[in-house]
């Protein structure tokens, strides 16, 4: 069970974020939101989260920029926080591999339903 695991969901589409959050909260996760990349980065730096779900295409800062700032220039910063890219942006293979090198997961939203995401997160945490 999720216990008191905290998730920061950085997603500019509020209905999508809330849909996923309802399922995650039913599994016992505590979910907080940021609706743009800059807000997500501020929150991630101000508080420890067990997991950050990070969209790529967002206003103010992209998910790629946020990931880069959280992981640092060597790509290894904040190893205690899991970061999973959750996007509908179909990246080319090279871009996906680069993101996977810094992130703990890369999930295409169209390929997964919220209950599957909750199961994957439970295994990751």
PDB file of N, CA and C in Angstrom, residues 27-89:
ATOM      1  N   UNK A  27      -5.521   4.871  -3.951  1.00  0.00           N
ATOM      2  CA  UNK A  27      -4.488   3.892  -3.619  1.00  0.00           C
ATOM      3  C   UNK A  27      -3.672   4.321  -2.398  1.00  0.00           C
ATOM      4  N   UNK A  28      -4.006   5.476  -1.822  1.00  0.00           N
ATOM      5  CA  UNK A  28      -3.346   5.921  -0.602  1.00  0.00           C
ATOM      6  C   UNK A  28      -2.222   6.923  -0.793  1.00  0.00           C
ATOM      7  N   UNK A  29      -1.984   7.361  -2.026  1.00  0.00           N
ATOM      8  CA  UNK A  29      -0.955   8.366  -2.263  1.00  0.00           C
ATOM      9  C   UNK A  29      -1.485   9.759  -1.953  1.00  0.00           C
ATOM     10  N   UNK A  30      -0.597  10.637  -1.507  1.00  0.00           N
ATOM     11  CA  UNK A  30      -0.935  12.050  -1.342  1.00  0.00           C
ATOM     12  C   UNK A  30      -0.446  12.764  -2.600  1.00  0.00           C
ATOM     13  N   UNK A  31      -1.348  13.460  -3.281  1.00  0.00           N
ATOM     14  CA  UNK A  31      -1.002  14.085  -4.553  1.00  0.00           C
ATOM     15  C   UNK A  31      -1.124  15.599  -4.439  1.00  0.00           C
ATOM     16  N   UNK A  32      -0.073  16.288  -4.863  1.00  0.00           N
ATOM     17  CA  UNK A  32      -0.082  17.735  -4.984  1.00  0.00           C
ATOM     18  C   UNK A  32       0.127  18.071  -6.445  1.00  0.00           C
ATOM     19  N   UNK A  33      -0.302  19.274  -6.833  1.00  0.00           N
ATOM     20  CA  UNK A  33      -0.256  19.657  -8.240  1.00  0.00           C
ATOM     21  C   UNK A  33       0.596  20.891  -8.468  1.00  0.00           C
ATOM     22  N   UNK A  34       1.146  20.959  -9.661  1.00  0.00           N
ATOM     23  CA  UNK A  34       1.732  22.171 -10.228  1.00  0.00           C
ATOM     24  C   UNK A  34       1.247  22.200 -11.674  1.00  0.00           C
ATOM     25  N   UNK A  35       0.782  23.368 -12.114  1.00  0.00           N
ATOM     26  CA  UNK A  35       0.156  23.434 -13.436  1.00  0.00           C
ATOM     27  C   UNK A  35       1.030  24.090 -14.505  1.00  0.00           C
ATOM     28  N   UNK A  36       2.298  24.311 -14.193  1.00  0.00           N
ATOM     29  CA  UNK A  36       3.272  24.719 -15.199  1.00  0.00           C
ATOM     30  C   UNK A  36       4.651  24.302 -14.708  1.00  0.00           C
ATOM     31  N   UNK A  37       5.611  24.332 -15.605  1.00  0.00           N
ATOM     32  CA  UNK A  37       6.942  23.845 -15.263  1.00  0.00           C
ATOM     33  C   UNK A  37       7.642  24.653 -14.187  1.00  0.00           C
ATOM     34  N   UNK A  38       7.504  25.976 -14.225  1.00  0.00           N
ATOM     35  CA  UNK A  38       8.172  26.819 -13.232  1.00  0.00           C
ATOM     36  C   UNK A  38       7.622  26.547 -11.827  1.00  0.00           C
ATOM     37  N   UNK A  39       6.310  26.425 -11.720  1.00  0.00           N
ATOM     38  CA  UNK A  39       5.692  26.110 -10.428  1.00  0.00           C
ATOM     39  C   UNK A  39       6.125  24.722  -9.954  1.00  0.00           C
ATOM     40  N   UNK A  40       6.189  23.783 -10.870  1.00  0.00           N
ATOM     41  CA  UNK A  40       6.622  22.431 -10.527  1.00  0.00           C
ATOM     42  C   UNK A  40       8.045  22.413  -9.993  1.00  0.00           C
ATOM     43  N   UNK A  41       8.920  23.154 -10.628  1.00  0.00           N
ATOM     44  CA  UNK A  41      10.302  23.222 -10.174  1.00  0.00           C
ATOM     45  C   UNK A  41      10.387  23.845  -8.785  1.00  0.00           C
ATOM     46  N   UNK A  42       9.669  24.946  -8.577  1.00  0.00           N
ATOM     47  CA  UNK A  42       9.661  25.596  -7.245  1.00  0.00           C
ATOM     48  C   UNK A  42       9.204  24.624  -6.159  1.00  0.00           C
ATOM     49  N   UNK A  43       8.109  23.934  -6.419  1.00  0.00           N
ATOM     50  CA  UNK A  43       7.585  22.996  -5.425  1.00  0.00           C
ATOM     51  C   UNK A  43       8.546  21.838  -5.190  1.00  0.00           C
ATOM     52  N   UNK A  44       9.128  21.320  -6.259  1.00  0.00           N
ATOM     53  CA  UNK A  44      10.053  20.182  -6.138  1.00  0.00           C
ATOM     54  C   UNK A  44      11.299  20.558  -5.346  1.00  0.00           C
ATOM     55  N   UNK A  45      11.741  21.798  -5.454  1.00  0.00           N
ATOM     56  CA  UNK A  45      12.920  22.241  -4.722  1.00  0.00           C
ATOM     57  C   UNK A  45      12.606  22.607  -3.274  1.00  0.00           C
ATOM     58  N   UNK A  46      11.339  22.917  -2.996  1.00  0.00           N
ATOM     59  CA  UNK A  46      10.955  23.369  -1.659  1.00  0.00           C
ATOM     60  C   UNK A  46      10.572  22.235  -0.711  1.00  0.00           C
ATOM     61  N   UNK A  47      10.235  21.079  -1.250  1.00  0.00           N
ATOM     62  CA  UNK A  47       9.720  19.989  -0.427  1.00  0.00           C
ATOM     63  C   UNK A  47      10.145  18.649  -1.028  1.00  0.00           C
ATOM     64  N   UNK A  48      10.350  17.663  -0.174  1.00  0.00           N
ATOM     65  CA  UNK A  48      10.668  16.322  -0.681  1.00  0.00           C
ATOM     66  C   UNK A  48       9.394  15.626  -1.133  1.00  0.00           C
ATOM     67  N   UNK A  49       9.453  15.054  -2.315  1.00  0.00           N
ATOM     68  CA  UNK A  49       8.383  14.203  -2.838  1.00  0.00           C
ATOM     69  C   UNK A  49       8.995  12.839  -3.134  1.00  0.00           C
ATOM     70  N   UNK A  50       8.210  11.805  -2.915  1.00  0.00           N
ATOM     71  CA  UNK A  50       8.682  10.465  -3.238  1.00  0.00           C
ATOM     72  C   UNK A  50       8.714  10.245  -4.748  1.00  0.00           C
ATOM     73  N   UNK A  51       7.797  10.923  -5.447  1.00  0.00           N
ATOM     74  CA  UNK A  51       7.694  10.773  -6.898  1.00  0.00           C
ATOM     75  C   UNK A  51       7.226  12.075  -7.510  1.00  0.00           C
ATOM     76  N   UNK A  52       7.793  12.391  -8.666  1.00  0.00           N
ATOM     77  CA  UNK A  52       7.314  13.514  -9.463  1.00  0.00           C
ATOM     78  C   UNK A  52       6.867  12.957 -10.801  1.00  0.00           C
ATOM     79  N   UNK A  53       5.602  13.188 -11.139  1.00  0.00           N
ATOM     80  CA  UNK A  53       5.076  12.860 -12.460  1.00  0.00           C
ATOM     81  C   UNK A  53       5.195  14.129 -13.284  1.00  0.00           C
ATOM     82  N   UNK A  54       5.859  14.068 -14.407  1.00  0.00           N
ATOM     83  CA  UNK A  54       6.264  15.264 -15.118  1.00  0.00           C
ATOM     84  C   UNK A  54       5.857  15.206 -16.585  1.00  0.00           C
ATOM     85  N   UNK A  55       4.970  16.123 -16.968  1.00  0.00           N
ATOM     86  CA  UNK A  55       4.612  16.266 -18.372  1.00  0.00           C
ATOM     87  C   UNK A  55       5.767  16.975 -19.085  1.00  0.00           C
ATOM     88  N   UNK A  56       5.863  16.842 -20.385  1.00  0.00           N
ATOM     89  CA  UNK A  56       6.936  17.507 -21.128  1.00  0.00           C
ATOM     90  C   UNK A  56       6.509  18.880 -21.628  1.00  0.00           C
ATOM     91  N   UNK A  57       5.379  18.952 -22.314  1.00  0.00           N
ATOM     92  CA  UNK A  57       4.939  20.211 -22.914  1.00  0.00           C
ATOM     93  C   UNK A  57       4.091  21.005 -21.921  1.00  0.00           C
ATOM     94  N   UNK A  58       4.723  22.037 -21.340  1.00  0.00           N
ATOM     95  CA  UNK A  58       4.033  22.886 -20.362  1.00  0.00           C
ATOM     96  C   UNK A  58       4.469  24.328 -20.550  1.00  0.00           C
ATOM     97  N   UNK A  59       3.650  25.266 -20.062  1.00  0.00           N
ATOM     98  CA  UNK A  59       4.060  26.668 -20.123  1.00  0.00           C
ATOM     99  C   UNK A  59       5.164  26.985 -19.109  1.00  0.00           C
ATOM    100  N   UNK A  60       5.866  28.042 -19.366  1.00  0.00           N
ATOM    101  CA  UNK A  60       6.917  28.623 -18.523  1.00  0.00           C
ATOM    102  C   UNK A  60       8.218  27.832 -18.529  1.00  0.00           C
ATOM    103  N   UNK A  61       8.194  26.560 -18.242  1.00  0.00           N
ATOM    104  CA  UNK A  61       9.358  25.675 -18.357  1.00  0.00           C
ATOM    105  C   UNK A  61       8.839  24.332 -18.845  1.00  0.00           C
ATOM    106  N   UNK A  62       9.571  23.730 -19.757  1.00  0.00           N
ATOM    107  CA  UNK A  62       9.163  22.407 -20.219  1.00  0.00           C
ATOM    108  C   UNK A  62       9.547  21.364 -19.172  1.00  0.00           C
ATOM    109  N   UNK A  63       8.959  20.201 -19.291  1.00  0.00           N
ATOM    110  CA  UNK A  63       9.334  19.101 -18.404  1.00  0.00           C
ATOM    111  C   UNK A  63      10.793  18.707 -18.571  1.00  0.00           C
ATOM    112  N   UNK A  64      11.316  18.858 -19.775  1.00  0.00           N
ATOM    113  CA  UNK A  64      12.725  18.540 -20.015  1.00  0.00           C
ATOM    114  C   UNK A  64      13.619  19.507 -19.239  1.00  0.00           C
ATOM    115  N   UNK A  65      13.245  20.786 -19.227  1.00  0.00           N
ATOM    116  CA  UNK A  65      14.019  21.775 -18.460  1.00  0.00           C
ATOM    117  C   UNK A  65      13.939  21.492 -16.966  1.00  0.00           C
ATOM    118  N   UNK A  66      12.747  21.167 -16.490  1.00  0.00           N
ATOM    119  CA  UNK A  66      12.561  20.856 -15.068  1.00  0.00           C
ATOM    120  C   UNK A  66      13.393  19.632 -14.695  1.00  0.00           C
ATOM    121  N   UNK A  67      13.312  18.591 -15.501  1.00  0.00           N
ATOM    122  CA  UNK A  67      14.080  17.375 -15.244  1.00  0.00           C
ATOM    123  C   UNK A  67      15.571  17.691 -15.187  1.00  0.00           C
ATOM    124  N   UNK A  68      16.042  18.462 -16.134  1.00  0.00           N
ATOM    125  CA  UNK A  68      17.454  18.823 -16.167  1.00  0.00           C
ATOM    126  C   UNK A  68      17.887  19.590 -14.932  1.00  0.00           C
ATOM    127  N   UNK A  69      17.054  20.509 -14.473  1.00  0.00           N
ATOM    128  CA  UNK A  69      17.416  21.282 -13.281  1.00  0.00           C
ATOM    129  C   UNK A  69      17.368  20.427 -12.015  1.00  0.00           C
ATOM    130  N   UNK A  70      16.419  19.514 -11.934  1.00  0.00           N
ATOM    131  CA  UNK A  70      16.329  18.657 -10.749  1.00  0.00           C
ATOM    132  C   UNK A  70      17.454  17.628 -10.699  1.00  0.00           C
ATOM    133  N   UNK A  71      17.814  17.087 -11.845  1.00  0.00           N
ATOM    134  CA  UNK A  71      18.851  16.055 -11.880  1.00  0.00           C
ATOM    135  C   UNK A  71      20.259  16.647 -11.935  1.00  0.00           C
ATOM    136  N   UNK A  72      20.381  17.903 -12.333  1.00  0.00           N
ATOM    137  CA  UNK A  72      21.693  18.548 -12.376  1.00  0.00           C
ATOM    138  C   UNK A  72      22.468  18.223 -13.637  1.00  0.00           C
ATOM    139  N   UNK A  73      23.612  18.867 -13.780  1.00  0.00           N
ATOM    140  CA  UNK A  73      24.395  18.727 -15.008  1.00  0.00           C
ATOM    141  C   UNK A  73      24.905  17.307 -15.231  1.00  0.00           C
ATOM    142  N   UNK A  74      25.098  16.559 -14.144  1.00  0.00           N
ATOM    143  CA  UNK A  74      25.567  15.177 -14.307  1.00  0.00           C
ATOM    144  C   UNK A  74      24.422  14.177 -14.445  1.00  0.00           C
ATOM    145  N   UNK A  75      23.170  14.657 -14.311  1.00  0.00           N
ATOM    146  CA  UNK A  75      22.012  13.785 -14.471  1.00  0.00           C
ATOM    147  C   UNK A  75      21.729  12.889 -13.286  1.00  0.00           C
ATOM    148  N   UNK A  76      22.441  13.089 -12.170  1.00  0.00           N
ATOM    149  CA  UNK A  76      22.306  12.192 -11.024  1.00  0.00           C
ATOM    150  C   UNK A  76      21.769  12.881  -9.762  1.00  0.00           C
ATOM    151  N   UNK A  77      21.359  14.139  -9.870  1.00  0.00           N
ATOM    152  CA  UNK A  77      20.873  14.866  -8.698  1.00  0.00           C
ATOM    153  C   UNK A  77      19.559  14.321  -8.177  1.00  0.00           C
ATOM    154  N   UNK A  78      19.303  14.525  -6.901  1.00  0.00           N
ATOM    155  CA  UNK A  78      18.067  14.103  -6.232  1.00  0.00           C
ATOM    156  C   UNK A  78      17.716  12.640  -6.486  1.00  0.00           C
ATOM    157  N   UNK A  79      18.637  11.717  -6.253  1.00  0.00           N
ATOM    158  CA  UNK A  79      18.344  10.310  -6.550  1.00  0.00           C
ATOM    159  C   UNK A  79      17.263   9.718  -5.652  1.00  0.00           C
ATOM    160  N   UNK A  80      17.000  10.343  -4.507  1.00  0.00           N
ATOM    161  CA  UNK A  80      15.968   9.831  -3.603  1.00  0.00           C
ATOM    162  C   UNK A  80      14.563  10.114  -4.116  1.00  0.00           C
ATOM    163  N   UNK A  81      14.435  11.008  -5.074  1.00  0.00           N
ATOM    164  CA  UNK A  81      13.137  11.319  -5.663  1.00  0.00           C
ATOM    165  C   UNK A  81      13.031  10.644  -7.022  1.00  0.00           C
ATOM    166  N   UNK A  82      12.009   9.826  -7.176  1.00  0.00           N
ATOM    167  CA  UNK A  82      11.757   9.187  -8.467  1.00  0.00           C
ATOM    168  C   UNK A  82      11.062  10.212  -9.364  1.00  0.00           C
ATOM    169  N   UNK A  83      11.460  10.269 -10.621  1.00  0.00           N
ATOM    170  CA  UNK A  83      10.828  11.162 -11.590  1.00  0.00           C
ATOM    171  C   UNK A  83      10.402  10.319 -12.782  1.00  0.00           C
ATOM    172  N   UNK A  84       9.115  10.413 -13.106  1.00  0.00           N
ATOM    173  CA  UNK A  84       8.561   9.675 -14.237  1.00  0.00           C
ATOM    174  C   UNK A  84       7.976  10.680 -15.217  1.00  0.00           C
ATOM    175  N   UNK A  85       8.423  10.607 -16.465  1.00  0.00           N
ATOM    176  CA  UNK A  85       7.864  11.421 -17.537  1.00  0.00           C
ATOM    177  C   UNK A  85       6.531  10.782 -17.925  1.00  0.00           C
ATOM    178  N   UNK A  86       5.473  11.589 -17.915  1.00  0.00           N
ATOM    179  CA  UNK A  86       4.134  11.125 -18.303  1.00  0.00           C
ATOM    180  C   UNK A  86       3.633  12.107 -19.352  1.00  0.00           C
ATOM    181  N   UNK A  87       3.654  11.708 -20.613  1.00  0.00           N
ATOM    182  CA  UNK A  87       3.412  12.653 -21.700  1.00  0.00           C
ATOM    183  C   UNK A  87       2.653  12.008 -22.847  1.00  0.00           C
ATOM    184  N   UNK A  88       2.109  12.825 -23.705  1.00  0.00           N
ATOM    185  CA  UNK A  88       1.541  12.351 -24.962  1.00  0.00           C
ATOM    186  C   UNK A  88       2.443  12.716 -26.123  1.00  0.00           C
ATOM    187  N   UNK A  89       3.551  13.357 -25.817  1.00  0.00           N
ATOM    188  CA  UNK A  89       4.489  13.756 -26.852  1.00  0.00           C
ATOM    189  C   UNK A  89       5.315  12.552 -27.289  1.00  0.00           C
TER     190      UNK A  89
END
